[in-house]
Amino acid sequence: DAGITQSPRYKITETGRQVTLMCHQTWSHSYMFWYRQDLGHGLRLIYYSAAADITDKGEVPDGYVVSRSKTENFPLTLESATRSQTSVYFCASSKGDRGFSGANVLTFGAGSRLTVL
Amino acid sequence: KNEVEQSPQNLTAQEGEFITINCSYSVGISALHWLQQHPGGGIVSLFMLSSGKKKHGRLIATINIQEKHSSLHITASHPRDSAVYICAVGETSYDKVIFGPGTSLSVIP
């Protein structure tokens, strides 16, 4: 089905483990984003990508790694999970044909709820 | 001062009421977005606008670029409109999207 899908939707892990959250979009959108949403903070940008093989840090990148070898995939890896990374993670994409990342409609995945024990 | 502010923070309305949520921003933008998030749910884009006014069903969004202000109106509100409404702007100096804190709306039958 067309759209943007995230997996897993729910994940419980332990401190120190590596976790990868997957994001896949079928529109060939240029821009992809990873956000975390926490009470009292709203949506905060972790990393974003303007195209395949181009990634850049957002507001809260520490402890996270991303890659984008293919346009449609943008996985987010927590190399050594910490309790402070317990959050809801949203992947989003936008077309990117107007020169600015925020100049096109943003489409969000359903979210991945991660709990780090 | 936050770059994107919303008011009110929380809003309770009776079913059928006309609702207005405001968003003000302090940066140069390429576009402004209104998003909706139901409790425990995903985030849906309602509108993207860079000028004027857009309407979709009972929802209307307006923007005044000179005043750096946008409003989201809901006519004939319904309990299913209960959600958090988030204003976001595509900021141009650093090419990033900045989100407001959200407005939590509860519509009571």
PDB file of N, CA and C in Angstrom, chain A residues 54-104:
ATOM      1  N   ILE A  54      22.223  11.793   1.997  1.00  0.00           N
ATOM      2  CA  ILE A  54      22.382  13.114   2.615  1.00  0.00           C
ATOM      3  C   ILE A  54      21.558  13.150   3.897  1.00  0.00           C
ATOM      4  N   THR A  55      22.256  13.251   5.031  1.00  0.00           N
ATOM      5  CA  THR A  55      21.555  13.343   6.306  1.00  0.00           C
ATOM      6  C   THR A  55      22.147  14.477   7.127  1.00  0.00           C
ATOM      7  N   ASP A  56      21.369  14.977   8.052  1.00  0.00           N
ATOM      8  CA  ASP A  56      21.849  16.076   8.890  1.00  0.00           C
ATOM      9  C   ASP A  56      21.185  16.026  10.243  1.00  0.00           C
ATOM     10  N   LYS A  57      21.882  16.562  11.228  1.00  0.00           N
ATOM     11  CA  LYS A  57      21.386  16.536  12.593  1.00  0.00           C
ATOM     12  C   LYS A  57      20.263  17.535  12.793  1.00  0.00           C
ATOM     13  N   GLY A  58      19.368  17.158  13.681  1.00  0.00           N
ATOM     14  CA  GLY A  58      18.322  18.074  14.098  1.00  0.00           C
ATOM     15  C   GLY A  58      18.630  18.631  15.472  1.00  0.00           C
ATOM     16  N   GLU A  59      17.576  18.803  16.232  1.00  0.00           N
ATOM     17  CA  GLU A  59      17.678  19.452  17.533  1.00  0.00           C
ATOM     18  C   GLU A  59      18.247  18.529  18.614  1.00  0.00           C
ATOM     19  N   VAL A  60      17.917  17.234  18.544  1.00  0.00           N
ATOM     20  CA  VAL A  60      18.305  16.291  19.608  1.00  0.00           C
ATOM     21  C   VAL A  60      18.921  15.024  19.024  1.00  0.00           C
ATOM     22  N   PRO A  61      20.088  15.098  18.370  1.00  0.00           N
ATOM     23  CA  PRO A  61      20.649  13.934  17.675  1.00  0.00           C
ATOM     24  C   PRO A  61      21.473  12.980  18.534  1.00  0.00           C
ATOM     25  N   ASP A  62      21.873  13.400  19.734  1.00  0.00           N
ATOM     26  CA  ASP A  62      22.805  12.594  20.523  1.00  0.00           C
ATOM     27  C   ASP A  62      22.201  11.236  20.867  1.00  0.00           C
ATOM     28  N   GLY A  63      22.995  10.176  20.612  1.00  0.00           N
ATOM     29  CA  GLY A  63      22.546   8.826  20.924  1.00  0.00           C
ATOM     30  C   GLY A  63      21.831   8.136  19.774  1.00  0.00           C
ATOM     31  N   TYR A  64      21.679   8.832  18.670  1.00  0.00           N
ATOM     32  CA  TYR A  64      20.970   8.288  17.512  1.00  0.00           C
ATOM     33  C   TYR A  64      21.871   8.295  16.283  1.00  0.00           C
ATOM     34  N   VAL A  65      21.615   7.327  15.394  1.00  0.00           N
ATOM     35  CA  VAL A  65      22.326   7.246  14.118  1.00  0.00           C
ATOM     36  C   VAL A  65      21.285   6.985  13.031  1.00  0.00           C
ATOM     37  N   VAL A  66      21.468   7.615  11.884  1.00  0.00           N
ATOM     38  CA  VAL A  66      20.576   7.370  10.762  1.00  0.00           C
ATOM     39  C   VAL A  66      21.400   7.042   9.525  1.00  0.00           C
ATOM     40  N   SER A  67      20.713   6.485   8.554  1.00  0.00           N
ATOM     41  CA  SER A  67      21.304   6.252   7.249  1.00  0.00           C
ATOM     42  C   SER A  67      20.195   6.373   6.223  1.00  0.00           C
ATOM     43  N   ARG A  68      20.589   6.642   4.988  1.00  0.00           N
ATOM     44  CA  ARG A  68      19.586   6.689   3.920  1.00  0.00           C
ATOM     45  C   ARG A  68      20.264   6.275   2.611  1.00  0.00           C
ATOM     46  N   SER A  69      20.417   4.963   2.476  1.00  0.00           N
ATOM     47  CA  SER A  69      21.051   4.425   1.275  1.00  0.00           C
ATOM     48  C   SER A  69      20.065   4.373   0.111  1.00  0.00           C
ATOM     49  N   LYS A  70      18.772   4.296   0.431  1.00  0.00           N
ATOM     50  CA  LYS A  70      17.735   4.314  -0.607  1.00  0.00           C
ATOM     51  C   LYS A  70      16.741   5.421  -0.273  1.00  0.00           C
ATOM     52  N   THR A  71      16.184   6.050  -1.289  1.00  0.00           N
ATOM     53  CA  THR A  71      15.248   7.154  -1.092  1.00  0.00           C
ATOM     54  C   THR A  71      14.095   6.766  -0.187  1.00  0.00           C
ATOM     55  N   GLU A  72      13.609   5.522  -0.311  1.00  0.00           N
ATOM     56  CA  GLU A  72      12.389   5.154   0.380  1.00  0.00           C
ATOM     57  C   GLU A  72      12.569   4.750   1.843  1.00  0.00           C
ATOM     58  N   ASN A  73      13.808   4.512   2.272  1.00  0.00           N
ATOM     59  CA  ASN A  73      14.030   4.015   3.631  1.00  0.00           C
ATOM     60  C   ASN A  73      14.873   4.977   4.450  1.00  0.00           C
ATOM     61  N   PHE A  74      14.500   5.130   5.710  1.00  0.00           N
ATOM     62  CA  PHE A  74      15.244   6.045   6.586  1.00  0.00           C
ATOM     63  C   PHE A  74      15.234   5.456   8.001  1.00  0.00           C
ATOM     64  N   PRO A  75      16.067   4.462   8.268  1.00  0.00           N
ATOM     65  CA  PRO A  75      16.079   3.835   9.590  1.00  0.00           C
ATOM     66  C   PRO A  75      16.765   4.705  10.641  1.00  0.00           C
ATOM     67  N   LEU A  76      16.262   4.613  11.848  1.00  0.00           N
ATOM     68  CA  LEU A  76      16.824   5.318  13.001  1.00  0.00           C
ATOM     69  C   LEU A  76      17.334   4.278  13.989  1.00  0.00           C
ATOM     70  N   THR A  77      18.603   4.379  14.349  1.00  0.00           N
ATOM     71  CA  THR A  77      19.200   3.415  15.271  1.00  0.00           C
ATOM     72  C   THR A  77      19.613   4.083  16.567  1.00  0.00           C
ATOM     73  N   LEU A  78      19.208   3.464  17.660  1.00  0.00           N
ATOM     74  CA  LEU A  78      19.695   3.848  18.973  1.00  0.00           C
ATOM     75  C   LEU A  78      20.810   2.867  19.292  1.00  0.00           C
ATOM     76  N   GLU A  79      22.034   3.336  19.300  1.00  0.00           N
ATOM     77  CA  GLU A  79      23.177   2.431  19.401  1.00  0.00           C
ATOM     78  C   GLU A  79      23.271   1.758  20.761  1.00  0.00           C
ATOM     79  N   SER A  80      22.942   2.481  21.808  1.00  0.00           N
ATOM     80  CA  SER A  80      22.964   1.947  23.169  1.00  0.00           C
ATOM     81  C   SER A  80      21.845   2.668  23.929  1.00  0.00           C
ATOM     82  N   ALA A  81      20.678   2.033  23.932  1.00  0.00           N
ATOM     83  CA  ALA A  81      19.474   2.714  24.418  1.00  0.00           C
ATOM     84  C   ALA A  81      19.599   3.134  25.878  1.00  0.00           C
ATOM     85  N   THR A  82      19.053   4.289  26.168  1.00  0.00           N
ATOM     86  CA  THR A  82      19.001   4.789  27.547  1.00  0.00           C
ATOM     87  C   THR A  82      17.546   5.083  27.907  1.00  0.00           C
ATOM     88  N   ARG A  83      17.278   5.148  29.192  1.00  0.00           N
ATOM     89  CA  ARG A  83      15.897   5.380  29.647  1.00  0.00           C
ATOM     90  C   ARG A  83      15.356   6.707  29.124  1.00  0.00           C
ATOM     91  N   SER A  84      16.231   7.678  28.961  1.00  0.00           N
ATOM     92  CA  SER A  84      15.784   8.986  28.472  1.00  0.00           C
ATOM     93  C   SER A  84      15.328   8.939  27.008  1.00  0.00           C
ATOM     94  N   GLN A  85      15.581   7.827  26.340  1.00  0.00           N
ATOM     95  CA  GLN A  85      15.132   7.669  24.966  1.00  0.00           C
ATOM     96  C   GLN A  85      13.763   7.001  24.876  1.00  0.00           C
ATOM     97  N   THR A  86      13.172   6.716  26.010  1.00  0.00           N
ATOM     98  CA  THR A  86      11.781   6.275  26.028  1.00  0.00           C
ATOM     99  C   THR A  86      10.920   7.404  25.483  1.00  0.00           C
ATOM    100  N   SER A  87      10.183   7.114  24.413  1.00  0.00           N
ATOM    101  CA  SER A  87       9.461   8.180  23.738  1.00  0.00           C
ATOM    102  C   SER A  87       8.583   7.576  22.642  1.00  0.00           C
ATOM    103  N   VAL A  88       7.812   8.441  21.999  1.00  0.00           N
ATOM    104  CA  VAL A  88       7.124   8.060  20.776  1.00  0.00           C
ATOM    105  C   VAL A  88       7.884   8.698  19.623  1.00  0.00           C
ATOM    106  N   TYR A  89       8.240   7.881  18.651  1.00  0.00           N
ATOM    107  CA  TYR A  89       9.042   8.346  17.530  1.00  0.00           C
ATOM    108  C   TYR A  89       8.180   8.393  16.273  1.00  0.00           C
ATOM    109  N   PHE A  90       8.228   9.528  15.588  1.00  0.00           N
ATOM    110  CA  PHE A  90       7.483   9.696  14.351  1.00  0.00           C
ATOM    111  C   PHE A  90       8.452   9.923  13.197  1.00  0.00           C
ATOM    112  N   CYS A  91       8.206   9.198  12.138  1.00  0.00           N
ATOM    113  CA  CYS A  91       8.890   9.440  10.882  1.00  0.00           C
ATOM    114  C   CYS A  91       7.956  10.268  10.016  1.00  0.00           C
ATOM    115  N   ALA A  92       8.507  11.157   9.213  1.00  0.00           N
ATOM    116  CA  ALA A  92       7.690  11.969   8.315  1.00  0.00           C
ATOM    117  C   ALA A  92       8.441  12.146   7.003  1.00  0.00           C
ATOM    118  N   SER A  93       7.687  12.504   5.975  1.00  0.00           N
ATOM    119  CA  SER A  93       8.315  12.790   4.687  1.00  0.00           C
ATOM    120  C   SER A  93       7.622  13.970   4.023  1.00  0.00           C
ATOM    121  N   SER A  94       8.335  14.618   3.107  1.00  0.00           N
ATOM    122  CA  SER A  94       7.727  15.659   2.287  1.00  0.00           C
ATOM    123  C   SER A  94       8.412  15.675   0.934  1.00  0.00           C
ATOM    124  N   LYS A  95       7.682  16.229  -0.046  1.00  0.00           N
ATOM    125  CA  LYS A  95       8.109  16.123  -1.426  1.00  0.00           C
ATOM    126  C   LYS A  95       9.433  16.823  -1.683  1.00  0.00           C
ATOM    127  N   GLY A  96       9.597  18.027  -1.183  1.00  0.00           N
ATOM    128  CA  GLY A  96      10.861  18.715  -1.334  1.00  0.00           C
ATOM    129  C   GLY A  96      11.116  19.338  -2.675  1.00  0.00           C
ATOM    130  N   ASP A  97      10.061  19.627  -3.435  1.00  0.00           N
ATOM    131  CA  ASP A  97      10.291  20.207  -4.753  1.00  0.00           C
ATOM    132  C   ASP A  97      10.203  21.726  -4.767  1.00  0.00           C
ATOM    133  N   ARG A  98      10.129  22.330  -3.569  1.00  0.00           N
ATOM    134  CA  ARG A  98      10.019  23.784  -3.512  1.00  0.00           C
ATOM    135  C   ARG A  98      11.218  24.403  -2.813  1.00  0.00           C
ATOM    136  N   GLY A  99      12.278  23.646  -2.670  1.00  0.00           N
ATOM    137  CA  GLY A  99      13.518  24.219  -2.166  1.00  0.00           C
ATOM    138  C   GLY A  99      13.669  24.248  -0.662  1.00  0.00           C
ATOM    139  N   PHE A 100      12.591  24.173   0.080  1.00  0.00           N
ATOM    140  CA  PHE A 100      12.670  24.180   1.533  1.00  0.00           C
ATOM    141  C   PHE A 100      11.994  22.934   2.089  1.00  0.00           C
ATOM    142  N   SER A 101      12.560  22.422   3.189  1.00  0.00           N
ATOM    143  CA  SER A 101      12.022  21.178   3.751  1.00  0.00           C
ATOM    144  C   SER A 101      10.602  21.342   4.249  1.00  0.00           C
ATOM    145  N   GLY A 102      10.244  22.547   4.655  1.00  0.00           N
ATOM    146  CA  GLY A 102       8.909  22.763   5.215  1.00  0.00           C
ATOM    147  C   GLY A 102       7.922  23.363   4.250  1.00  0.00           C
ATOM    148  N   ALA A 103       8.247  23.354   2.966  1.00  0.00           N
ATOM    149  CA  ALA A 103       7.406  24.013   1.973  1.00  0.00           C
ATOM    150  C   ALA A 103       6.443  23.062   1.283  1.00  0.00           C
ATOM    151  N   ASN A 104       6.397  21.830   1.721  1.00  0.00           N
ATOM    152  CA  ASN A 104       5.465  20.849   1.171  1.00  0.00           C
ATOM    153  C   ASN A 104       4.700  20.189   2.313  1.00  0.00           C
TER     154      ASN A 104
END
